[in-house]
Amino acid sequence: ASTALLGDAHATRGHGLAVEDRQGDATGVRAVAVAARDLPAGARVEPGDLDRVGLPPDAVPDGVVEDPTGVVLAAPLRRGEPVTDVRVVGPGLAAGATGRVAVPVRLSDADQAGLLAAGDRIDVLATDPAAGTTAVVAVGVTVLAVPPAGVDGGAAGPSGLLGGRLVVLGVAAADVQQVTSAGALSFVTFAWAGG
């Protein structure tokens, strides 16, 4: 490990090294996990992808992930950037989106899911394969993350057809039940939201 100066505090770095004191030492420095190199969205974070850097408490970002080993990144990280809850696939993606909940939703067509990017606004559609009818189940939903194909294991969709692909959506709390029910019973697709 080497020691570098970070402002007035000493920063300790070590690939994948555990740091005993996560709350701060006698000098007030707190160990924080940062990217050891540029990491792409969709990467599963491994121990060698991380450094531990000592930061003064007022420089530690909100939502820092204490041990990000094994998480999947929802957005790219630059070398030296702390790993925070809004950068990983999970409930923290909805931080700052009042009244929204981060919900994983399996779109029935993996190729269609590949057209999406974080930040897109979509309407979620559900097609009943037996009746052949389609209904809008959520309007103006924000795409929070599109994990790479294969991260979810490629499970089958309704009736074992079309494996589909998971995306993470910021859904209004009032729409969560309808969206999740559609995912279990229907073929779920989307249309880009207007306006």
GROMACS .gro file of C-alpha atoms in nm:
model
  195
    1ALA     CA    1   0.000   0.000   0.000
    2SER     CA    2   0.110   0.354  -0.055
    3THR     CA    3   0.020   0.680   0.111
    4ALA     CA    4  -0.092   0.992  -0.076
    5LEU     CA    5  -0.185   1.339   0.044
    6LEU     CA    6  -0.549   1.435  -0.010
    7GLY     CA    7  -0.597   1.797   0.089
    8ASP     CA    8  -0.495   1.811   0.455
    9ALA     CA    9  -0.571   1.443   0.516
   10HIS     CA   10  -0.366   1.136   0.437
   11ALA     CA   11  -0.530   0.894   0.194
   12THR     CA   12  -0.444   0.527   0.224
   13ARG     CA   13  -0.489   0.313  -0.087
   14GLY     CA   14  -0.471  -0.063  -0.126
   15HIS     CA   15  -0.636  -0.282  -0.389
   16GLY     CA   16  -0.919  -0.472  -0.221
   17LEU     CA   17  -0.772  -0.423   0.127
   18ALA     CA   18  -1.010  -0.432   0.419
   19VAL     CA   19  -0.996  -0.126   0.641
   20GLU     CA   20  -1.050  -0.185   1.008
   21ASP     CA   21  -1.202   0.150   1.103
   22ARG     CA   22  -1.486   0.255   0.871
   23GLN     CA   23  -1.605   0.543   1.090
   24GLY     CA   24  -1.278   0.735   1.103
   25ASP     CA   25  -0.951   0.721   1.291
   26ALA     CA   26  -0.803   0.959   1.549
   27THR     CA   27  -0.730   1.213   1.273
   28GLY     CA   28  -1.094   1.208   1.159
   29VAL     CA   29  -1.014   1.034   0.830
   30ARG     CA   30  -1.272   0.781   0.709
   31ALA     CA   31  -1.191   0.493   0.473
   32VAL     CA   32  -1.411   0.493   0.161
   33ALA     CA   33  -1.425   0.244  -0.128
   34VAL     CA   34  -1.337   0.403  -0.463
   35ALA     CA   35  -1.293   0.263  -0.813
   36ALA     CA   36  -0.933   0.152  -0.872
   37ARG     CA   37  -0.980   0.217  -1.247
   38ASP     CA   38  -1.260   0.327  -1.480
   39LEU     CA   39  -1.548   0.077  -1.450
   40PRO     CA   40  -1.834   0.045  -1.702
   41ALA     CA   41  -2.206   0.036  -1.624
   42GLY     CA   42  -2.318  -0.321  -1.570
   43ALA     CA   43  -1.987  -0.438  -1.422
   44ARG     CA   44  -2.003  -0.663  -1.118
   45VAL     CA   45  -1.753  -0.509  -0.873
   46GLU     CA   46  -1.471  -0.743  -0.769
   47PRO     CA   47  -1.221  -0.686  -0.485
   48GLY     CA   48  -0.947  -0.592  -0.735
   49ASP     CA   49  -1.169  -0.316  -0.877
   50LEU     CA   50  -1.150  -0.119  -0.550
   51ASP     CA   51  -0.912   0.096  -0.354
   52ARG     CA   52  -0.972   0.229  -0.003
   53VAL     CA   53  -0.906   0.601   0.032
   54GLY     CA   54  -0.904   0.804   0.352
   55LEU     CA   55  -1.130   1.109   0.330
   56PRO     CA   56  -1.218   1.377   0.585
   57PRO     CA   57  -1.577   1.325   0.707
   58ASP     CA   58  -1.709   1.634   0.525
   59ALA     CA   59  -1.575   1.498   0.193
   60VAL     CA   60  -1.749   1.159   0.224
   61PRO     CA   61  -2.051   1.158  -0.011
   62ASP     CA   62  -2.399   1.068   0.108
   63GLY     CA   63  -2.501   0.709   0.037
   64VAL     CA   64  -2.146   0.571   0.026
   65VAL     CA   65  -2.147   0.190   0.001
   66GLU     CA   66  -1.926   0.050   0.277
   67ASP     CA   67  -1.847  -0.280   0.102
   68PRO     CA   68  -1.942  -0.268  -0.267
   69THR     CA   69  -1.785  -0.604  -0.354
   70GLY     CA   70  -2.034  -0.800  -0.567
   71VAL     CA   71  -2.267  -0.510  -0.654
   72VAL     CA   72  -2.364  -0.441  -1.016
   73LEU     CA   73  -2.300  -0.087  -1.137
   74ALA     CA   74  -2.598   0.101  -1.277
   75ALA     CA   75  -2.372   0.374  -1.414
   76PRO     CA   76  -2.003   0.402  -1.501
   77LEU     CA   77  -1.749   0.497  -1.233
   78ARG     CA   78  -1.433   0.695  -1.297
   79ARG     CA   79  -1.106   0.591  -1.132
   80GLY     CA   80  -1.102   0.738  -0.780
   81GLU     CA   81  -1.480   0.792  -0.764
   82PRO     CA   82  -1.647   0.671  -0.443
   83VAL     CA   83  -1.906   0.394  -0.482
   84THR     CA   84  -2.247   0.529  -0.375
   85ASP     CA   85  -2.598   0.384  -0.364
   86VAL     CA   86  -2.709   0.582  -0.672
   87ARG     CA   87  -2.437   0.415  -0.881
   88VAL     CA   88  -2.536   0.055  -0.809
   89VAL     CA   89  -2.838  -0.153  -0.905
   90GLY     CA   90  -3.063  -0.146  -0.598
   91PRO     CA   91  -3.308   0.068  -0.403
   92GLY     CA   92  -3.071   0.365  -0.386
   93LEU     CA   93  -3.130   0.432  -0.756
   94ALA     CA   94  -3.455   0.609  -0.667
   95ALA     CA   95  -3.282   0.849  -0.426
   96GLY     CA   96  -3.402   1.202  -0.493
   97ALA     CA   97  -3.702   1.084  -0.697
   98THR     CA   98  -3.984   1.181  -0.462
   99GLY     CA   99  -4.265   0.927  -0.455
  100ARG     CA  100  -4.075   0.683  -0.677
  101VAL     CA  101  -3.959   0.330  -0.598
  102ALA     CA  102  -3.681   0.140  -0.780
  103VAL     CA  103  -3.844  -0.173  -0.925
  104PRO     CA  104  -3.678  -0.446  -1.132
  105VAL     CA  105  -3.904  -0.529  -1.427
  106ARG     CA  106  -3.850  -0.802  -1.686
  107LEU     CA  107  -3.925  -0.677  -2.036
  108SER     CA  108  -4.037  -0.969  -2.247
  109ASP     CA  109  -3.812  -0.890  -2.544
  110ALA     CA  110  -3.441  -0.865  -2.459
  111ASP     CA  111  -3.365  -0.681  -2.784
  112GLN     CA  112  -3.627  -0.421  -2.702
  113ALA     CA  113  -3.474  -0.372  -2.357
  114GLY     CA  114  -3.139  -0.314  -2.527
  115LEU     CA  115  -3.280   0.003  -2.685
  116LEU     CA  116  -3.317   0.165  -2.344
  117ALA     CA  117  -3.068   0.375  -2.150
  118ALA     CA  118  -3.072   0.515  -1.798
  119GLY     CA  119  -3.272   0.838  -1.796
  120ASP     CA  120  -3.520   0.738  -2.067
  121ARG     CA  121  -3.887   0.804  -1.988
  122ILE     CA  122  -4.125   0.528  -2.093
  123ASP     CA  123  -4.481   0.408  -2.059
  124VAL     CA  124  -4.499   0.045  -1.943
  125LEU     CA  125  -4.736  -0.177  -2.143
  126ALA     CA  126  -4.868  -0.524  -2.055
  127THR     CA  127  -5.009  -0.765  -2.312
  128ASP     CA  128  -5.229  -1.054  -2.200
  129PRO     CA  129  -5.116  -1.342  -2.424
  130ALA     CA  130  -5.448  -1.527  -2.389
  131ALA     CA  131  -5.680  -1.234  -2.457
  132GLY     CA  132  -5.448  -1.051  -2.697
  133THR     CA  133  -5.519  -0.720  -2.525
  134THR     CA  134  -5.268  -0.455  -2.420
  135ALA     CA  135  -5.301  -0.210  -2.133
  136VAL     CA  136  -5.086   0.079  -2.011
  137VAL     CA  137  -4.983  -0.004  -1.653
  138ALA     CA  138  -4.756   0.296  -1.577
  139VAL     CA  139  -4.699   0.630  -1.751
  140GLY     CA  140  -4.386   0.847  -1.755
  141VAL     CA  141  -4.163   0.595  -1.577
  142THR     CA  142  -3.789   0.672  -1.561
  143VAL     CA  143  -3.539   0.403  -1.657
  144LEU     CA  144  -3.287   0.390  -1.373
  145ALA     CA  145  -3.059   0.113  -1.502
  146VAL     CA  146  -3.027  -0.139  -1.783
  147PRO     CA  147  -2.802  -0.414  -1.646
  148PRO     CA  148  -2.619  -0.607  -1.919
  149ALA     CA  149  -2.782  -0.917  -2.059
  150GLY     CA  150  -2.705  -1.223  -1.850
  151VAL     CA  151  -2.670  -1.045  -1.513
  152ASP     CA  152  -3.015  -1.175  -1.414
  153GLY     CA  153  -2.958  -1.531  -1.534
  154GLY     CA  154  -3.201  -1.503  -1.830
  155ALA     CA  155  -3.502  -1.660  -1.659
  156ALA     CA  156  -3.809  -1.740  -1.868
  157GLY     CA  157  -4.102  -1.503  -1.894
  158PRO     CA  158  -4.475  -1.585  -1.874
  159SER     CA  159  -4.555  -1.941  -1.985
  160GLY     CA  160  -4.184  -2.007  -2.026
  161LEU     CA  161  -4.167  -1.797  -2.345
  162LEU     CA  162  -3.920  -1.519  -2.427
  163GLY     CA  163  -3.655  -1.502  -2.156
  164GLY     CA  164  -3.654  -1.123  -2.175
  165ARG     CA  165  -3.426  -0.892  -1.982
  166LEU     CA  166  -3.441  -0.705  -1.654
  167VAL     CA  167  -3.440  -0.327  -1.635
  168VAL     CA  168  -3.472  -0.113  -1.323
  169LEU     CA  169  -3.749   0.148  -1.334
  170GLY     CA  170  -3.840   0.439  -1.109
  171VAL     CA  171  -4.209   0.368  -1.060
  172ALA     CA  172  -4.463   0.580  -0.872
  173ALA     CA  173  -4.544   0.406  -0.545
  174ALA     CA  174  -4.911   0.384  -0.646
  175ASP     CA  175  -4.817   0.188  -0.963
  176VAL     CA  176  -4.580  -0.069  -0.811
  177GLN     CA  177  -4.839  -0.343  -0.759
  178GLN     CA  178  -4.980  -0.308  -1.110
  179VAL     CA  179  -4.631  -0.311  -1.270
  180THR     CA  180  -4.511  -0.613  -1.073
  181SER     CA  181  -4.834  -0.804  -1.141
  182ALA     CA  182  -4.795  -0.734  -1.512
  183GLY     CA  183  -4.442  -0.873  -1.499
  184ALA     CA  184  -4.568  -1.200  -1.354
  185LEU     CA  185  -4.876  -1.245  -1.574
  186SER     CA  186  -4.820  -1.060  -1.902
  187PHE     CA  187  -4.571  -0.981  -2.175
  188VAL     CA  188  -4.427  -0.646  -2.068
  189THR     CA  189  -4.309  -0.396  -2.329
  190PHE     CA  190  -4.280  -0.018  -2.343
  191ALA     CA  191  -4.335   0.293  -2.552
  192TRP     CA  192  -4.120   0.601  -2.515
  193ALA     CA  193  -4.318   0.859  -2.320
  194GLY     CA  194  -4.413   1.176  -2.502
  195GLY     CA  195  -4.347   1.527  -2.377
   0.00000   0.00000   0.00000
